[in-house]
Tab-separated table of C-alpha atoms in Angstrom:
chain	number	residue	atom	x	y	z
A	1	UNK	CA	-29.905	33.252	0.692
A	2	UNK	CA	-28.721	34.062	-2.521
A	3	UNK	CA	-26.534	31.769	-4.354
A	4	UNK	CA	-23.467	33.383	-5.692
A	5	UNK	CA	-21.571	32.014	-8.182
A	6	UNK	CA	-18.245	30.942	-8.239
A	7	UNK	CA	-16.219	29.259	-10.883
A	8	UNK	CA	-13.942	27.174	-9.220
A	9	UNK	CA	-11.008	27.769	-11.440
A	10	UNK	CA	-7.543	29.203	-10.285
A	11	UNK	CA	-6.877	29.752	-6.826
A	12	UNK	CA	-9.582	30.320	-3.865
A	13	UNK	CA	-9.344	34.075	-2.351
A	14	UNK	CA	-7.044	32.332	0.333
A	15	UNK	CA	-4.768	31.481	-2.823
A	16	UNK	CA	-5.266	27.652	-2.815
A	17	UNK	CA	-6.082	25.789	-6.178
A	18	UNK	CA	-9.523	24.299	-6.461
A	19	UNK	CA	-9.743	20.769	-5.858
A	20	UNK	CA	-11.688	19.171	-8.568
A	21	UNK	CA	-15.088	17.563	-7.450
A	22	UNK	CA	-15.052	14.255	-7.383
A	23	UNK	CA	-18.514	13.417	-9.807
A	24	UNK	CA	-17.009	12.276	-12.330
A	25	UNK	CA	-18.971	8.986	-14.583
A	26	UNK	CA	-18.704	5.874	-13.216
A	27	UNK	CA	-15.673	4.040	-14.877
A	28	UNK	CA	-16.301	0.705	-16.598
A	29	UNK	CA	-15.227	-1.366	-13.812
A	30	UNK	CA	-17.028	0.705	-11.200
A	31	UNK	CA	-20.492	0.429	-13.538
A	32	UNK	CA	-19.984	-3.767	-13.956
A	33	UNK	CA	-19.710	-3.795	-9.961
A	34	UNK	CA	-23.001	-2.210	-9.553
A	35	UNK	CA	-24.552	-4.366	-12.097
A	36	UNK	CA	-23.375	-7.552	-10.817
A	37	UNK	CA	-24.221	-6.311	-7.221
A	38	UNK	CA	-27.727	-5.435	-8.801
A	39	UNK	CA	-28.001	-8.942	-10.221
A	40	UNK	CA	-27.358	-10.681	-7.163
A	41	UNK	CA	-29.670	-8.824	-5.381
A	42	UNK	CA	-32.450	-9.038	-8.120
A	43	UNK	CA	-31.606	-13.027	-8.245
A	44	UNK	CA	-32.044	-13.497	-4.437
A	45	UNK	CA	-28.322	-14.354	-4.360
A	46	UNK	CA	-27.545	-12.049	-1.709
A	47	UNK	CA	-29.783	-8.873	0.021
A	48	UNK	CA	-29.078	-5.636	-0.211
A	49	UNK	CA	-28.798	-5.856	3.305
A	50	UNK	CA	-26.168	-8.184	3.410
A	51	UNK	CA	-23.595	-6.360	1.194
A	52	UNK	CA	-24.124	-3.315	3.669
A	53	UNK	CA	-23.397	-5.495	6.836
A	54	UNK	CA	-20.419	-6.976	5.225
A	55	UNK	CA	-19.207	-2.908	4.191
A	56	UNK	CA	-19.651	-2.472	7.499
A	57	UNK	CA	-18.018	-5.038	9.270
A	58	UNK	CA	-14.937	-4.207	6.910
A	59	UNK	CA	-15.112	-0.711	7.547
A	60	UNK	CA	-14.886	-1.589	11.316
A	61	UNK	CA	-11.988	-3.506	11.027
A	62	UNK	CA	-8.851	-1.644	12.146
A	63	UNK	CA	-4.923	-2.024	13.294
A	64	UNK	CA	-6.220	-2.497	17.083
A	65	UNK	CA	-6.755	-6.473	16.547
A	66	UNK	CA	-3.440	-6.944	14.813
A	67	UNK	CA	-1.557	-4.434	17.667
A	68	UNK	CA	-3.398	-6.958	20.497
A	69	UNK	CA	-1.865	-9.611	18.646
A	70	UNK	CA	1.403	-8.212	18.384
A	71	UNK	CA	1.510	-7.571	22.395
A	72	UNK	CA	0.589	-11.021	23.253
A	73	UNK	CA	3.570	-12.222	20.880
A	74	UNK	CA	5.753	-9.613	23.331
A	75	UNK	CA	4.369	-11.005	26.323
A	76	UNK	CA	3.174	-14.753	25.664
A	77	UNK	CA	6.298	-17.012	24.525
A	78	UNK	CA	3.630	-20.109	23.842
A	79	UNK	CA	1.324	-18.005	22.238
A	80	UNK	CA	4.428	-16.469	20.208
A	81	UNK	CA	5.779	-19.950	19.030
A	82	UNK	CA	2.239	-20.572	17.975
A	83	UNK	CA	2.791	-17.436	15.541
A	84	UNK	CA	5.777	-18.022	14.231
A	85	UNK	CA	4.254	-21.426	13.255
A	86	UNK	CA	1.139	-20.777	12.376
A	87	UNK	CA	-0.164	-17.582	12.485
A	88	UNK	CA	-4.071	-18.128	11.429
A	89	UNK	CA	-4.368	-20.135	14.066
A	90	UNK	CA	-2.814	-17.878	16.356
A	91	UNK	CA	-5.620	-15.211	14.997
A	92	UNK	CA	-8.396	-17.593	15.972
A	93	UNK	CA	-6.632	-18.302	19.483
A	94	UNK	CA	-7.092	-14.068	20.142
A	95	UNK	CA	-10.834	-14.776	18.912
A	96	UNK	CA	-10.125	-13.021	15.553
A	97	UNK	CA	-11.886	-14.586	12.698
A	98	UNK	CA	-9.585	-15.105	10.451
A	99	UNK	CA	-12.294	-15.471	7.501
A	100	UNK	CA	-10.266	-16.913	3.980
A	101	UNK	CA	-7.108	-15.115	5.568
A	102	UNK	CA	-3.765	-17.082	5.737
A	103	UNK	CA	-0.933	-15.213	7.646
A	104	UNK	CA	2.505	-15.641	7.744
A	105	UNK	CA	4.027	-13.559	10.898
A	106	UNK	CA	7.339	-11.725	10.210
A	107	UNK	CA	9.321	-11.155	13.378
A	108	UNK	CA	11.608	-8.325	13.826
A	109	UNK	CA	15.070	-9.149	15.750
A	110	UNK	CA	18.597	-7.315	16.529
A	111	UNK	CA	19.542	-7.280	12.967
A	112	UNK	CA	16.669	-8.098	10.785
A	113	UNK	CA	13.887	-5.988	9.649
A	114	UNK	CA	10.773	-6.928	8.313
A	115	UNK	CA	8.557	-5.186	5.734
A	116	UNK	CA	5.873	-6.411	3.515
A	117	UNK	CA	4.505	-4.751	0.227
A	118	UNK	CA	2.083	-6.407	-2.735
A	119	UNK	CA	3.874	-5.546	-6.126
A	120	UNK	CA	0.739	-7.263	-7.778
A	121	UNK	CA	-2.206	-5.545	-6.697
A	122	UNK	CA	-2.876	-4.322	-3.284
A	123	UNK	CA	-2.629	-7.772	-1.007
A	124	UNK	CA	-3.008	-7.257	2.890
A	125	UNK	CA	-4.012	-8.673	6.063
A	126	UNK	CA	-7.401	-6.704	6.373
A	127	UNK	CA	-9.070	-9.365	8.617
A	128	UNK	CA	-6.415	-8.720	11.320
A	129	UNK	CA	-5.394	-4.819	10.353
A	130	UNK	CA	-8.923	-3.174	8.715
A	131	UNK	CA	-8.367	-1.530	4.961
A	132	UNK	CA	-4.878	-0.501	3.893
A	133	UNK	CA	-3.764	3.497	3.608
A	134	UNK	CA	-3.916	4.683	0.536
A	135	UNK	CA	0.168	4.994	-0.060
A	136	UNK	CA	0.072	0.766	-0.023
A	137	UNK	CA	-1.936	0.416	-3.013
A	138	UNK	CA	0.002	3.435	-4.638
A	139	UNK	CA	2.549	2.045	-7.494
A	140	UNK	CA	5.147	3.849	-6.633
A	141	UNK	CA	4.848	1.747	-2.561
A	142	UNK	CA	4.506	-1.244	-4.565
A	143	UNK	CA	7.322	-1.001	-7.185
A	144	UNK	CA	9.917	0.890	-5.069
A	145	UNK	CA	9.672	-1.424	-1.956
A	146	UNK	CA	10.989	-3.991	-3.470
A	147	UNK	CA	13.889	-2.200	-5.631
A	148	UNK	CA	15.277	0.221	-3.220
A	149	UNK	CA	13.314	-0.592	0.456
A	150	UNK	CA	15.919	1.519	2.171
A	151	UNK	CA	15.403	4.619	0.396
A	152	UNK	CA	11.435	3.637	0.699
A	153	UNK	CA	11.696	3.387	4.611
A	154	UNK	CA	13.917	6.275	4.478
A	155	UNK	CA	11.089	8.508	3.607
A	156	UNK	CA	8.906	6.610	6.390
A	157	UNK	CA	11.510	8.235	8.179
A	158	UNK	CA	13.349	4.598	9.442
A	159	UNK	CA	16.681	5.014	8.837
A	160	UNK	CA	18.106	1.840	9.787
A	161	UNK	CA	21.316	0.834	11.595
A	162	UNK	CA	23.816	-0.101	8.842
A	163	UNK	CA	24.133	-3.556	9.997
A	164	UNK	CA	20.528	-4.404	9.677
A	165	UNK	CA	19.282	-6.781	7.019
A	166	UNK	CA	16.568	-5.425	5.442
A	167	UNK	CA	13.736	-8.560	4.164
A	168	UNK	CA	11.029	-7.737	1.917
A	169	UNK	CA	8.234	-9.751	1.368
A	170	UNK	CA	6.406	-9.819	-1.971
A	171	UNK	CA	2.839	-11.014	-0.954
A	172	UNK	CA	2.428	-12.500	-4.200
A	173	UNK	CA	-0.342	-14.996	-3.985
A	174	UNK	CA	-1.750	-16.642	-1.271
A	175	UNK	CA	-0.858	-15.674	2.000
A	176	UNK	CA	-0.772	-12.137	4.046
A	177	UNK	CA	1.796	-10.485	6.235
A	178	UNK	CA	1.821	-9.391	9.588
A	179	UNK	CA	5.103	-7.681	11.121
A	180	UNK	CA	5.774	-8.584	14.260
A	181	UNK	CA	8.639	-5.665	15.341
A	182	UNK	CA	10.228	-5.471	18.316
A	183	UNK	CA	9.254	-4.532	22.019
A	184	UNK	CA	10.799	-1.409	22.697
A	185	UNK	CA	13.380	-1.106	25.608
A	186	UNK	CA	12.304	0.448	28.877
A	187	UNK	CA	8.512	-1.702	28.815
A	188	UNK	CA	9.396	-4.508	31.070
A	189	UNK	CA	7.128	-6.300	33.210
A	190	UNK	CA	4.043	-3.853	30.775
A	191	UNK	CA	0.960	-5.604	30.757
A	192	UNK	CA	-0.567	-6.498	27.038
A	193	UNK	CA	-3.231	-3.701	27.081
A	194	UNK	CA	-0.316	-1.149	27.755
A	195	UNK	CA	2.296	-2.635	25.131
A	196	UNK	CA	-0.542	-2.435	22.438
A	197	UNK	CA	-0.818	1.200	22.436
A	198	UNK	CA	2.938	1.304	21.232
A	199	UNK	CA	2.133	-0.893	18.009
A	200	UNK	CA	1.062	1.217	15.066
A	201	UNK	CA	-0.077	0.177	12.052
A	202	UNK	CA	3.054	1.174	9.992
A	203	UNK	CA	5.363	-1.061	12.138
A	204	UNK	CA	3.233	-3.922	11.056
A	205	UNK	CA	3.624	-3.600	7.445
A	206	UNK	CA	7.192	-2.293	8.332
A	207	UNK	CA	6.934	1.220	7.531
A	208	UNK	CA	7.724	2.008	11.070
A	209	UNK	CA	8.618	0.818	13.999
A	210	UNK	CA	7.328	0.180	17.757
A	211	UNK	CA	6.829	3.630	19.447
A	212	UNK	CA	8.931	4.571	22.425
A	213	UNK	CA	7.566	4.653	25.563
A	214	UNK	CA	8.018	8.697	26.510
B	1	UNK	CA	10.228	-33.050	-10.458
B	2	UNK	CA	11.931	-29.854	-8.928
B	3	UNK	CA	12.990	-30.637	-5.621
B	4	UNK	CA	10.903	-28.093	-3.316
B	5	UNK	CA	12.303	-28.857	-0.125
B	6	UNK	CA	12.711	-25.938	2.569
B	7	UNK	CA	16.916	-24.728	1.524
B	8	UNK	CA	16.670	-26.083	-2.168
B	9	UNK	CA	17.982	-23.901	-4.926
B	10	UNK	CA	15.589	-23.344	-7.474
B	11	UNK	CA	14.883	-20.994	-10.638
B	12	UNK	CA	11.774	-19.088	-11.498
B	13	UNK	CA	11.100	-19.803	-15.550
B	14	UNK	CA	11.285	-17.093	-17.674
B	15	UNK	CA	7.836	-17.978	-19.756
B	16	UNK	CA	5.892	-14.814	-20.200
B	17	UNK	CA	2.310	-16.617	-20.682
B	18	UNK	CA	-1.006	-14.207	-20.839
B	19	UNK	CA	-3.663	-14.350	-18.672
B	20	UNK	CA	-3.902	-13.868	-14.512
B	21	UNK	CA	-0.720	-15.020	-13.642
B	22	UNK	CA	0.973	-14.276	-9.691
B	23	UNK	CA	4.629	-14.772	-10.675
B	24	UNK	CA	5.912	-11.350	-10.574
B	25	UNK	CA	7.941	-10.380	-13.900
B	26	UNK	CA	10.861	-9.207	-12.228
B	27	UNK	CA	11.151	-12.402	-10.614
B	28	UNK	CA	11.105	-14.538	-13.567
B	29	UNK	CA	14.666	-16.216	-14.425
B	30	UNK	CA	16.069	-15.631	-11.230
B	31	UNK	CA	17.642	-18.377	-8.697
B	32	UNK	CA	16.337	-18.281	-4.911
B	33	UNK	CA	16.200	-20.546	-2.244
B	34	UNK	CA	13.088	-22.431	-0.986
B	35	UNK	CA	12.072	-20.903	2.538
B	36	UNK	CA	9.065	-22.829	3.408
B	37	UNK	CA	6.823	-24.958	1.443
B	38	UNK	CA	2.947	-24.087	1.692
B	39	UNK	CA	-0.393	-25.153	0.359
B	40	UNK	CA	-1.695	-26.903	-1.926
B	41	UNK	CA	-3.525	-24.527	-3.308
B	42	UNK	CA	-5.767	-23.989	-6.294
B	43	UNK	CA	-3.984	-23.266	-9.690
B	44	UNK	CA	-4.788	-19.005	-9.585
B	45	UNK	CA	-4.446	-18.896	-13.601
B	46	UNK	CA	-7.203	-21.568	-13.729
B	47	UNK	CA	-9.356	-19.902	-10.863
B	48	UNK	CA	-9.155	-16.436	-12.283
B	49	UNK	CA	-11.079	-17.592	-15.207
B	50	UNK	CA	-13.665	-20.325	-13.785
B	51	UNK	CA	-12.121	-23.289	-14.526
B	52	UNK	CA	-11.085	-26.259	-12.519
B	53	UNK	CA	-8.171	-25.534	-10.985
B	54	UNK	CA	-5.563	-28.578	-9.929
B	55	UNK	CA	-4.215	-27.779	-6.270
B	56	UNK	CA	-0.746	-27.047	-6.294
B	57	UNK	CA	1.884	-27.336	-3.375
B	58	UNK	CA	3.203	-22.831	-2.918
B	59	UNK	CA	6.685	-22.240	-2.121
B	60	UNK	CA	7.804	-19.552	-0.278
B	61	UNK	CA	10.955	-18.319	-2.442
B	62	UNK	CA	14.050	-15.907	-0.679
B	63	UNK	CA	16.258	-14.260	-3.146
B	64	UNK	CA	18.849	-11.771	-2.685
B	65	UNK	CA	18.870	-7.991	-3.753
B	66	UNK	CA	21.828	-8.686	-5.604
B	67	UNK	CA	20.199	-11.877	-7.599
B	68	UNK	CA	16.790	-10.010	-8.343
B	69	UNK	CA	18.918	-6.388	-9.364
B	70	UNK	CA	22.425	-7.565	-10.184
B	71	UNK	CA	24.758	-4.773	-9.756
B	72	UNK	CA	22.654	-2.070	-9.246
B	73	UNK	CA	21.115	-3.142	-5.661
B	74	UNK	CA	20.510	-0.865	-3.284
B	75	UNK	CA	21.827	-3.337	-0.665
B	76	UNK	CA	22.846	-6.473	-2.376
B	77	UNK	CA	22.641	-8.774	0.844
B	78	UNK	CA	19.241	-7.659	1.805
B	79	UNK	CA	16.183	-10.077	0.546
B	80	UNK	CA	13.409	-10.679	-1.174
B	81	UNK	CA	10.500	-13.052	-0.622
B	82	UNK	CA	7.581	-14.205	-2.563
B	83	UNK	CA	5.445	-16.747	-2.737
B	84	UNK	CA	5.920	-19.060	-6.513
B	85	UNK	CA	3.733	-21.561	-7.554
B	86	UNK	CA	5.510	-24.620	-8.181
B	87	UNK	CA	4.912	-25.520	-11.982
B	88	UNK	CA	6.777	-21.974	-12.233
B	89	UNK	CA	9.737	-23.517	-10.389
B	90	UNK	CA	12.863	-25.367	-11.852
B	91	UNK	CA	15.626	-27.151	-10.381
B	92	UNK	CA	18.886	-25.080	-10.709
């Protein structure tokens, strides 16, 4: 088949701008990475195999171990204490490794809400919720949250009852944040499995809330 | 010594050192309460660069909107948290 050519300038027949192709050269910092991956590899440090494993076992990772923790907090009260106390080891009690993580669980109640943003860098609980969405890492997420968090959860579309104290935590050094928010009215007597489906990622950085059963 | 106890009043300095430090700017100068003490940890503007690193005890800091943004807060009773190392903590 012939290969026509197209400059990929302007809009697309269907009147959309081109995206650019992203093939750009490496940046500095994404060159030194591969070097000092290469070096560790070449030293015997680590295999190549290795890294991939550990890629992959990140990559895995996702909001379903933090919303089973969440649900046990709903339906557990000892297991609950234990996570308002401590809640690493409450991570290791669900069998999560908890790896290097320390977490500090945030609980939602009548008139306080939780929500948890890194105005350093990108700071979050990936051993118990997988990678972060792109919008946490984003500067505007990390400098707004903390200035104006109403008008931030606003666009989340959480418009909060005016007698609701909004708490932000700055997860400025050492620890990571897990919201705990509240079990929705109308799942009483839910098992775990059930009340875990309602717990989305956003209402665990506080972005969102529970969802409703329908 | 600063008095780090969970409730104590403290102040964040205002030093604006170089180098890998986890005290956010807008935070420096500003008075909070202690809401938990944690740690010790290692000294991050040591570790950052390789070098030993004494372990220092982490405190959990709560300030209020109005503290952190004076006047212009979007809710002035609504609160921050962040985590201070102590040698960036005074008594106030």
């Amino acid at each position: 088949m012939p290969h026509d050519h197209h400059h990929h300038e302007g809009t697309s027949p269907s009147g959309h701008p081109y995206r650019a192709d992203q093939d750009g050269p490496l940046t500095y910092w994404q060159a030194m990475e591969v070097a000092v991956r290469e070096l560790l590899v070449e030293k015997g440090v680590v295999t190549a195999d290795q890294v991939q494993r550990q890629i992959e076992a990140m990559d895995a990772r996702s909001p379903a171990d933090g919303a089973a923790f969440v649900a046990r907090t709903w339906t557990d009260p000892d297991f609950a204490a234990l996570a308002r106390r401590d809640a690493t080891a409450a991570c290791r009690e669900m069998g999560f490794d908890p790896g290097t993580m320390r977490l500090i669980a945030v609980e939602n109640d009548e008139g306080t809400h939780n929500v948890v943003v890194c105005t350093l860098c990108s700071c979050y609980p990936r051993n118990l919720l997988g990678l972060p969405p792109d919008w946490y890492k984003s500067r505007e997420y990390r400098s707004r949250t903390v200035r104006e968090p109403r008008a931030v959860l606003r666009e989340f579309g959480l418009d909060l009852p005016e007698g609701t104290t909004v708490r932000v935590h700055d997860s400025t050094a050492d620890m990571r944040y897990v919201v705990i928010p509240r079990r929705p009215d109308g799942t009483d007597g839910w098992e775990a499995d059930l009340l875990a489906a309602l717990v989305t990622r956003d209402s665990m950085i506080g972005t969102g809330v529970a969802r409703v059963p329908s | 010594m600063v008095d780090l106890a969970p409730g104590a009043t403290v102040r964040v300095a205002a030093m604006m050192p170089p180098g890998h430090v986890r005290t956010p700017a807008y935070l420096r100068g500003k008075v909070g309460e202690v809401e938990r003490i944690l740690g010790p940890f290692g000294n991050p503007e040591r570790l950052a660069y390789g070098l030993e690193a004494e372990r220092l005890p982490l405190a959990r800091v709560r300030f209020t909107m109005r503290e952190v943004w004076g006047a212009g807060a979007e809710r002035p009773d609504d609160t921050l948290d962040a985590e201070i190392y102590a040698h960036w903590l005074e008594p106030a």
